[in-house]
PDB file of N, CA and C in Angstrom:
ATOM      1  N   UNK Q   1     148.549  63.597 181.054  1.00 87.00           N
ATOM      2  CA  UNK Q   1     148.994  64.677 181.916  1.00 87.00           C
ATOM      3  C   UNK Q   1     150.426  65.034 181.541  1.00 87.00           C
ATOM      4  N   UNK Q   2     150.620  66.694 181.104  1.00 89.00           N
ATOM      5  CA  UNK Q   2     151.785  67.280 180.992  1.00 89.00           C
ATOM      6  C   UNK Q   2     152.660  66.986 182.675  1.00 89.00           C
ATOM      7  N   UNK Q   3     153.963  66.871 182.080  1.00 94.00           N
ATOM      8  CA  UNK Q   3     154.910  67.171 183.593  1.00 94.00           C
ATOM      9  C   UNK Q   3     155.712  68.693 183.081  1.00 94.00           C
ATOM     10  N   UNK Q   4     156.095  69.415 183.797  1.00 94.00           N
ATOM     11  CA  UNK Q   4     156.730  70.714 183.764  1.00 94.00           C
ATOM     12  C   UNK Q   4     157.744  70.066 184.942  1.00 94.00           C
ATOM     13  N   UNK Q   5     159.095  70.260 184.854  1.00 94.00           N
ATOM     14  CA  UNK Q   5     160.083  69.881 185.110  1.00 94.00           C
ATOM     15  C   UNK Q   5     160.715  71.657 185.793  1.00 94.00           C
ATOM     16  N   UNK Q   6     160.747  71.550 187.115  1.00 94.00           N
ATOM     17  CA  UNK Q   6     161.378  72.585 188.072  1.00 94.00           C
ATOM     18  C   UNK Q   6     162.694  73.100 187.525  1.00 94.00           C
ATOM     19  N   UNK Q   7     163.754  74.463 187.196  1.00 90.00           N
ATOM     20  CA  UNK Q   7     164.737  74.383 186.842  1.00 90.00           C
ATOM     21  C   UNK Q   7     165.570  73.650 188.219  1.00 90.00           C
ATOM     22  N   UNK Q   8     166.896  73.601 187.330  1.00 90.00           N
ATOM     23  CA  UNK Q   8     167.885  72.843 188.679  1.00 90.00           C
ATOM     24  C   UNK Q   8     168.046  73.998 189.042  1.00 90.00           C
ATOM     25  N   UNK Q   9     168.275  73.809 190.514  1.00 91.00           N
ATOM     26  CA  UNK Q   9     168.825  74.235 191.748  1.00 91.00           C
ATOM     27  C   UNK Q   9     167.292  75.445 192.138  1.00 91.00           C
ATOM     28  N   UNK Q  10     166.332  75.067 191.791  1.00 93.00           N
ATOM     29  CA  UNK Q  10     165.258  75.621 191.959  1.00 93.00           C
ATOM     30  C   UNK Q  10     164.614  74.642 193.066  1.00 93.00           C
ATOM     31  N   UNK Q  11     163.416  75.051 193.986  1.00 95.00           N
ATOM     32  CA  UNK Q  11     162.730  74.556 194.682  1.00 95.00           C
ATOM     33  C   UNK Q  11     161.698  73.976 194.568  1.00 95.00           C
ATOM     34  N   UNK Q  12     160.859  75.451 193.881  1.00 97.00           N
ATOM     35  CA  UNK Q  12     159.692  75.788 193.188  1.00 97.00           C
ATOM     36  C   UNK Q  12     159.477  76.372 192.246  1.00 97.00           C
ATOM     37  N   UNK Q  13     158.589  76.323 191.188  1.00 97.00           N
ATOM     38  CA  UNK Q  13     158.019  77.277 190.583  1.00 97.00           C
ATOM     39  C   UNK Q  13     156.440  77.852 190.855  1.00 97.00           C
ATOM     40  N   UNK Q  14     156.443  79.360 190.191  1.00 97.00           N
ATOM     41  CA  UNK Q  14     155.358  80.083 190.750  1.00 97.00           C
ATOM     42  C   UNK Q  14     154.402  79.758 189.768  1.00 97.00           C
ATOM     43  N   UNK Q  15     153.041  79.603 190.266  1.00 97.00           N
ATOM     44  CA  UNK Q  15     151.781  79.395 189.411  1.00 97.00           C
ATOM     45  C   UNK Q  15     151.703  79.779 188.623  1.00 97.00           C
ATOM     46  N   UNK Q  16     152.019  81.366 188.036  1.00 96.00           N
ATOM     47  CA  UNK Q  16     151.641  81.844 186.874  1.00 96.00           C
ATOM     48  C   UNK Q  16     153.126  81.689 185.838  1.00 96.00           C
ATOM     49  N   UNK Q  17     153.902  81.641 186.679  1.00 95.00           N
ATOM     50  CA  UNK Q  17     155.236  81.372 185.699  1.00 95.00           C
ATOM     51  C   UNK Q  17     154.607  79.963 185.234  1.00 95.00           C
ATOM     52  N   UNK Q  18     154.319  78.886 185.728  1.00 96.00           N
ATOM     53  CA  UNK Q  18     153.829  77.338 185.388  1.00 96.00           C
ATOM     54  C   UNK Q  18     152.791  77.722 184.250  1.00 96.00           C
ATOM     55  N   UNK Q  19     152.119  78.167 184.451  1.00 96.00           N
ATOM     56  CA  UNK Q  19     150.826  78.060 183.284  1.00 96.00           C
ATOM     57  C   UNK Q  19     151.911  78.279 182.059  1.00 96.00           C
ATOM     58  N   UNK Q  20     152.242  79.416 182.284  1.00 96.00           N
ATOM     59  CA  UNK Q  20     153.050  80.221 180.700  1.00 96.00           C
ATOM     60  C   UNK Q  20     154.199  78.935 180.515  1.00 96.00           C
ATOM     61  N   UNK Q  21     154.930  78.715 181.473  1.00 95.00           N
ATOM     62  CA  UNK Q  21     156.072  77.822 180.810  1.00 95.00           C
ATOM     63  C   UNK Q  21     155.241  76.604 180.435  1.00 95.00           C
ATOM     64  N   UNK Q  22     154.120  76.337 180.343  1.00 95.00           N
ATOM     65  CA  UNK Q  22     153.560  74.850 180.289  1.00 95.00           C
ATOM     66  C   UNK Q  22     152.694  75.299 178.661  1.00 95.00           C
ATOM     67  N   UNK Q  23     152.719  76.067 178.518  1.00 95.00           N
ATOM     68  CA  UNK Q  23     151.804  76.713 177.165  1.00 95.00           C
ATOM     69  C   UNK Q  23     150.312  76.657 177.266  1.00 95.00           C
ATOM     70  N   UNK Q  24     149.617  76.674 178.529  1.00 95.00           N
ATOM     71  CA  UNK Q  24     148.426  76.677 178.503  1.00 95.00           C
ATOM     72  C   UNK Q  24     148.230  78.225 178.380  1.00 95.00           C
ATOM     73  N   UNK Q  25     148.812  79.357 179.011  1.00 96.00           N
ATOM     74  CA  UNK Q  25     148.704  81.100 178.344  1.00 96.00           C
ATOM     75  C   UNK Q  25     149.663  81.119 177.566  1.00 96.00           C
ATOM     76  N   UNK Q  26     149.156  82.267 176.710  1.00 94.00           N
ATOM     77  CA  UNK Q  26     150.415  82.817 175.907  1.00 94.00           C
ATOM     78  C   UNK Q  26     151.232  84.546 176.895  1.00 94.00           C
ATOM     79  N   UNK Q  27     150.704  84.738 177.882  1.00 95.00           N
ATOM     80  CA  UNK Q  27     151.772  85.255 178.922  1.00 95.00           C
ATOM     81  C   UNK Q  27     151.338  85.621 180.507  1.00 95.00           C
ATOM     82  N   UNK Q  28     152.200  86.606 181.214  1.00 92.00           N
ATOM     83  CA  UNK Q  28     152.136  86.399 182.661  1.00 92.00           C
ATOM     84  C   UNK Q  28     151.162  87.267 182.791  1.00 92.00           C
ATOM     85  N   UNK Q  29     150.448  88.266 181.774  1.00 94.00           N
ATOM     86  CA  UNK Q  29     149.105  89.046 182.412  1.00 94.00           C
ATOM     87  C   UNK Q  29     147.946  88.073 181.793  1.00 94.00           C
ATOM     88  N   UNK Q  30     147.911  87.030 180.860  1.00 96.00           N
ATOM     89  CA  UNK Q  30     146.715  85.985 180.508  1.00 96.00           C
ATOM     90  C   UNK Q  30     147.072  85.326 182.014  1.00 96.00           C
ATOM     91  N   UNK Q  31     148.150  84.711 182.472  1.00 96.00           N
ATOM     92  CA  UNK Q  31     147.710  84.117 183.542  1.00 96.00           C
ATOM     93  C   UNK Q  31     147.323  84.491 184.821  1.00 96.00           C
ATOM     94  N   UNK Q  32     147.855  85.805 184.992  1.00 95.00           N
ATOM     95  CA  UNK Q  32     147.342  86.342 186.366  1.00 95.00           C
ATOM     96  C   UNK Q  32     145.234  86.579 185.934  1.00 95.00           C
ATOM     97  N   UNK Q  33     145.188  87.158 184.513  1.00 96.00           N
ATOM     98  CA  UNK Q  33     143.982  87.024 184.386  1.00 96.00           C
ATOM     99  C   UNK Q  33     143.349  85.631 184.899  1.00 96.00           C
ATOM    100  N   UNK Q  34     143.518  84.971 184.377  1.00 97.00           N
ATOM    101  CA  UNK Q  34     142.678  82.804 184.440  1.00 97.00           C
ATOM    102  C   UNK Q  34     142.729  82.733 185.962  1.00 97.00           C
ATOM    103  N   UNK Q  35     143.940  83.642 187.009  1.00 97.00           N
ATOM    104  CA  UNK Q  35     144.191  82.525 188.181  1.00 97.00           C
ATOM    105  C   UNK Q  35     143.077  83.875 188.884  1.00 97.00           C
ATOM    106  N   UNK Q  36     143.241  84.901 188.663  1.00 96.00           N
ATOM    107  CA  UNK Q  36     142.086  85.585 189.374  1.00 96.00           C
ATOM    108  C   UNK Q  36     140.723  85.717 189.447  1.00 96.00           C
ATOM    109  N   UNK Q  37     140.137  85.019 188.121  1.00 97.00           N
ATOM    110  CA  UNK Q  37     138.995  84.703 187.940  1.00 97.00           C
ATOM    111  C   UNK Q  37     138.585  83.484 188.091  1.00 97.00           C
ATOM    112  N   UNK Q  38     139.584  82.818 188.755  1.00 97.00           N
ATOM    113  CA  UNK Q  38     139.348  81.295 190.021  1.00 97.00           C
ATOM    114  C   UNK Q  38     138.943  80.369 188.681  1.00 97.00           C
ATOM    115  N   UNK Q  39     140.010  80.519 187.201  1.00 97.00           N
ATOM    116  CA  UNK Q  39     139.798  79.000 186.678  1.00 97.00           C
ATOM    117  C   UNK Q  39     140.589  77.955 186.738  1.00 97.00           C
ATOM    118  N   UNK Q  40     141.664  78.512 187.892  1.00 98.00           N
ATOM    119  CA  UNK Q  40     142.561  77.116 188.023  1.00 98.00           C
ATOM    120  C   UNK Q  40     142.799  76.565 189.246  1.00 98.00           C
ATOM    121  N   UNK Q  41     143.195  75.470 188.719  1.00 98.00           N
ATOM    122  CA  UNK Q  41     142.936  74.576 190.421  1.00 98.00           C
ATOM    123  C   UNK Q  41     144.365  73.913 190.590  1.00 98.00           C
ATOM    124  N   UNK Q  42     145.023  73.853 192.441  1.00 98.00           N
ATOM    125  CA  UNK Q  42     146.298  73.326 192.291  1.00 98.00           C
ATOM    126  C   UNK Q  42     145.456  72.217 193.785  1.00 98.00           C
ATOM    127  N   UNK Q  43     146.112  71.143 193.128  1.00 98.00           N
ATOM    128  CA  UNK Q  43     145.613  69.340 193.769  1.00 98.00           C
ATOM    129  C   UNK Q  43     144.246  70.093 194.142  1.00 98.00           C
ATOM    130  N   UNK Q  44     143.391  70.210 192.995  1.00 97.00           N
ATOM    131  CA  UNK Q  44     142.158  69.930 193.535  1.00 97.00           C
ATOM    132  C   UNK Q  44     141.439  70.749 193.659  1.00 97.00           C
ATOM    133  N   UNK Q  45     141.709  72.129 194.299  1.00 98.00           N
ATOM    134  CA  UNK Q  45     141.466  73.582 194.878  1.00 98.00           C
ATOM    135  C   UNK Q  45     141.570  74.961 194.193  1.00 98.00           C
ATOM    136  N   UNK Q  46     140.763  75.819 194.029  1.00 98.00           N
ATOM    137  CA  UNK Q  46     140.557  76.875 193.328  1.00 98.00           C
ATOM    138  C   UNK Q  46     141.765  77.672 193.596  1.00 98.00           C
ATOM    139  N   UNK Q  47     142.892  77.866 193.527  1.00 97.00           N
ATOM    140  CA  UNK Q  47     143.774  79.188 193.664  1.00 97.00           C
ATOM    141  C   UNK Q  47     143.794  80.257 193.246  1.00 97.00           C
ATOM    142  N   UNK Q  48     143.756  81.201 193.643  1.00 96.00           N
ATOM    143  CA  UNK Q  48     143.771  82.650 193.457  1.00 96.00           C
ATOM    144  C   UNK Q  48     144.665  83.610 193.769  1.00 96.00           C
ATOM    145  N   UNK Q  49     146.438  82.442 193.634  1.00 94.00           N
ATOM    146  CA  UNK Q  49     147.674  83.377 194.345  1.00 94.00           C
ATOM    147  C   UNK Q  49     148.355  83.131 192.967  1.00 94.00           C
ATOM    148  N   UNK Q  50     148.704  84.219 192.319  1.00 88.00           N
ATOM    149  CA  UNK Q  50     149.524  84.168 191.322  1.00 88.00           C
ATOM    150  C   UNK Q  50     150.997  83.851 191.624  1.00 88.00           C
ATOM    151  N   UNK Q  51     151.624  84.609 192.875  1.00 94.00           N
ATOM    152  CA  UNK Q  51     152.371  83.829 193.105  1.00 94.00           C
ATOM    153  C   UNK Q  51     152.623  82.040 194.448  1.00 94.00           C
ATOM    154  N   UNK Q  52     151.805  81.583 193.816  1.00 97.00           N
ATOM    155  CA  UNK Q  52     151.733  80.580 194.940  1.00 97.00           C
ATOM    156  C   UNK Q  52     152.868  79.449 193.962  1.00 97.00           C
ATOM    157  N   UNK Q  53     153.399  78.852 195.497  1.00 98.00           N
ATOM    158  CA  UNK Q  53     154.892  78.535 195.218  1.00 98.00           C
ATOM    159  C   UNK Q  53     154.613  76.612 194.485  1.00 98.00           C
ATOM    160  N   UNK Q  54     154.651  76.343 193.481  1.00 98.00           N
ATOM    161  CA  UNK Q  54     154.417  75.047 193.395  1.00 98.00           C
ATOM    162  C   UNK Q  54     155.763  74.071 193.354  1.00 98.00           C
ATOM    163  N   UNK Q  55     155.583  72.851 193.987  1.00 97.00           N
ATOM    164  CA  UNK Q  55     156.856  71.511 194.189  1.00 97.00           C
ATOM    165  C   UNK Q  55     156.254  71.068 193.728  1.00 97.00           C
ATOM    166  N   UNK Q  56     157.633  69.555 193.753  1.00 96.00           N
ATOM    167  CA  UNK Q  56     157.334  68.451 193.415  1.00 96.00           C
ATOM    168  C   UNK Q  56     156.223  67.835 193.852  1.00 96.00           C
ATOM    169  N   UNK Q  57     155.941  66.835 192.194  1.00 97.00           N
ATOM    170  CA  UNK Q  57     154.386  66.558 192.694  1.00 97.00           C
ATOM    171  C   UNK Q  57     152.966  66.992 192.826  1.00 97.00           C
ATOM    172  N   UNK Q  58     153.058  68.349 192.742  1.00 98.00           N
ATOM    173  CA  UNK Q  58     151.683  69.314 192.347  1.00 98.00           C
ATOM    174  C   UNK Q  58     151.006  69.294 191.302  1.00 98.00           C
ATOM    175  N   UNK Q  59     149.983  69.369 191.960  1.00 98.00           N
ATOM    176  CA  UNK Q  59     148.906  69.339 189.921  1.00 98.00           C
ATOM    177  C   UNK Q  59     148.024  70.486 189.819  1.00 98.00           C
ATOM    178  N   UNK Q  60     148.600  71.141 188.596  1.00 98.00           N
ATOM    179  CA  UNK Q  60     147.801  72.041 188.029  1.00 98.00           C
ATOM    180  C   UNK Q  60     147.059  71.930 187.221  1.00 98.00           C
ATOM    181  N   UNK Q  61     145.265  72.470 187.321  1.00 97.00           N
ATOM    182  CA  UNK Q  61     144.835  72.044 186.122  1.00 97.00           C
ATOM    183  C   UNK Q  61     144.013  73.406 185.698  1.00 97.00           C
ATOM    184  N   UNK Q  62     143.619  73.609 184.025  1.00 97.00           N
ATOM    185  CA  UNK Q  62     143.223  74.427 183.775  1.00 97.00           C
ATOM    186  C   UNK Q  62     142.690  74.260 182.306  1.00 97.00           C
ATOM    187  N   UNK Q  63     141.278  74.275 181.981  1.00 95.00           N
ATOM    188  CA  UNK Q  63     140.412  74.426 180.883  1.00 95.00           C
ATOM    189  C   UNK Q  63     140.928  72.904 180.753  1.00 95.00           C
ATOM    190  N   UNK Q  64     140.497  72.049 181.240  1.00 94.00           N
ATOM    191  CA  UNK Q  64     140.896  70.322 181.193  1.00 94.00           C
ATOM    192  C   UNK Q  64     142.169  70.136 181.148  1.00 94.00           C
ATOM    193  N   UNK Q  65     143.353  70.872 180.955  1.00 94.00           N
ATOM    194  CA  UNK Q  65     144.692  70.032 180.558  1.00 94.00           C
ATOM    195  C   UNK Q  65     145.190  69.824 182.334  1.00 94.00           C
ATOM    196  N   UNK Q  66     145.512  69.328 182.489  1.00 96.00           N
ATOM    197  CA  UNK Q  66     146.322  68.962 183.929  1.00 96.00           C
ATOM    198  C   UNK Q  66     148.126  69.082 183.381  1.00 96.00           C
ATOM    199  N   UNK Q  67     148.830  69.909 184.864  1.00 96.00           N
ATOM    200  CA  UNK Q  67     150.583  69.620 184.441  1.00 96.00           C
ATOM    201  C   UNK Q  67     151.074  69.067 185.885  1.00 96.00           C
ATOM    202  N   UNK Q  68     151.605  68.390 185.883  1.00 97.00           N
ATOM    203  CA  UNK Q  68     152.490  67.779 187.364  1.00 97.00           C
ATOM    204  C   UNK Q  68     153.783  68.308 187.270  1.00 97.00           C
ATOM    205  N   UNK Q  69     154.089  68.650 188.378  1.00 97.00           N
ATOM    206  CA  UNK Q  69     155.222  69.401 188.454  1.00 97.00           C
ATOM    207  C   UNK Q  69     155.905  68.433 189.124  1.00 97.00           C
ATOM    208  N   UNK Q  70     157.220  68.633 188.620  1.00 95.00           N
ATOM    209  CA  UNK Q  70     158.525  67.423 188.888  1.00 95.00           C
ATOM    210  C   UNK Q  70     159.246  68.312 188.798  1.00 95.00           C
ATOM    211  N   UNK Q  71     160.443  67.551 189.681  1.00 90.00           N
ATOM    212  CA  UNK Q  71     161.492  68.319 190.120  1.00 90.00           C
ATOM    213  C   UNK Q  71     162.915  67.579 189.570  1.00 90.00           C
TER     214      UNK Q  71
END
């Protein structure tokens, strides 16, 4: 499992910014595509919010790779 590391003084990062900064898309309209056609899952669950806010500790997964987000 990839970790994607939050910038400092950041909270969160947004789902589709995560896919792209993690290199599973190559950009922010491939990922709004993948998250609207319900192929990714955050801890577990189908999401379908491109901008849904991810913390520490979250797991994204998509076409098998999983990323945990750390802060």
């Amino acid at each position: 499992m990839e970790e994607l590391t939050i910038r400092e003084g950041e909270e969160y990062i947004k789902l589709g910014q995560a896919l792209k900064a993690a290199g599973l898309v190559g950009s922010g309209a491939v990922a709004k595509e993948v998250i609207l056609e319900e192929l990714v899952k955050v801890n577990g669950t189908i999401c379908t919010q491109r901008g849904k806010k991810l913390y520490n500790e979250d797991i994204v997964e998509f076409q098998g790779e999983q990323i945990k987000i750390k802060k």
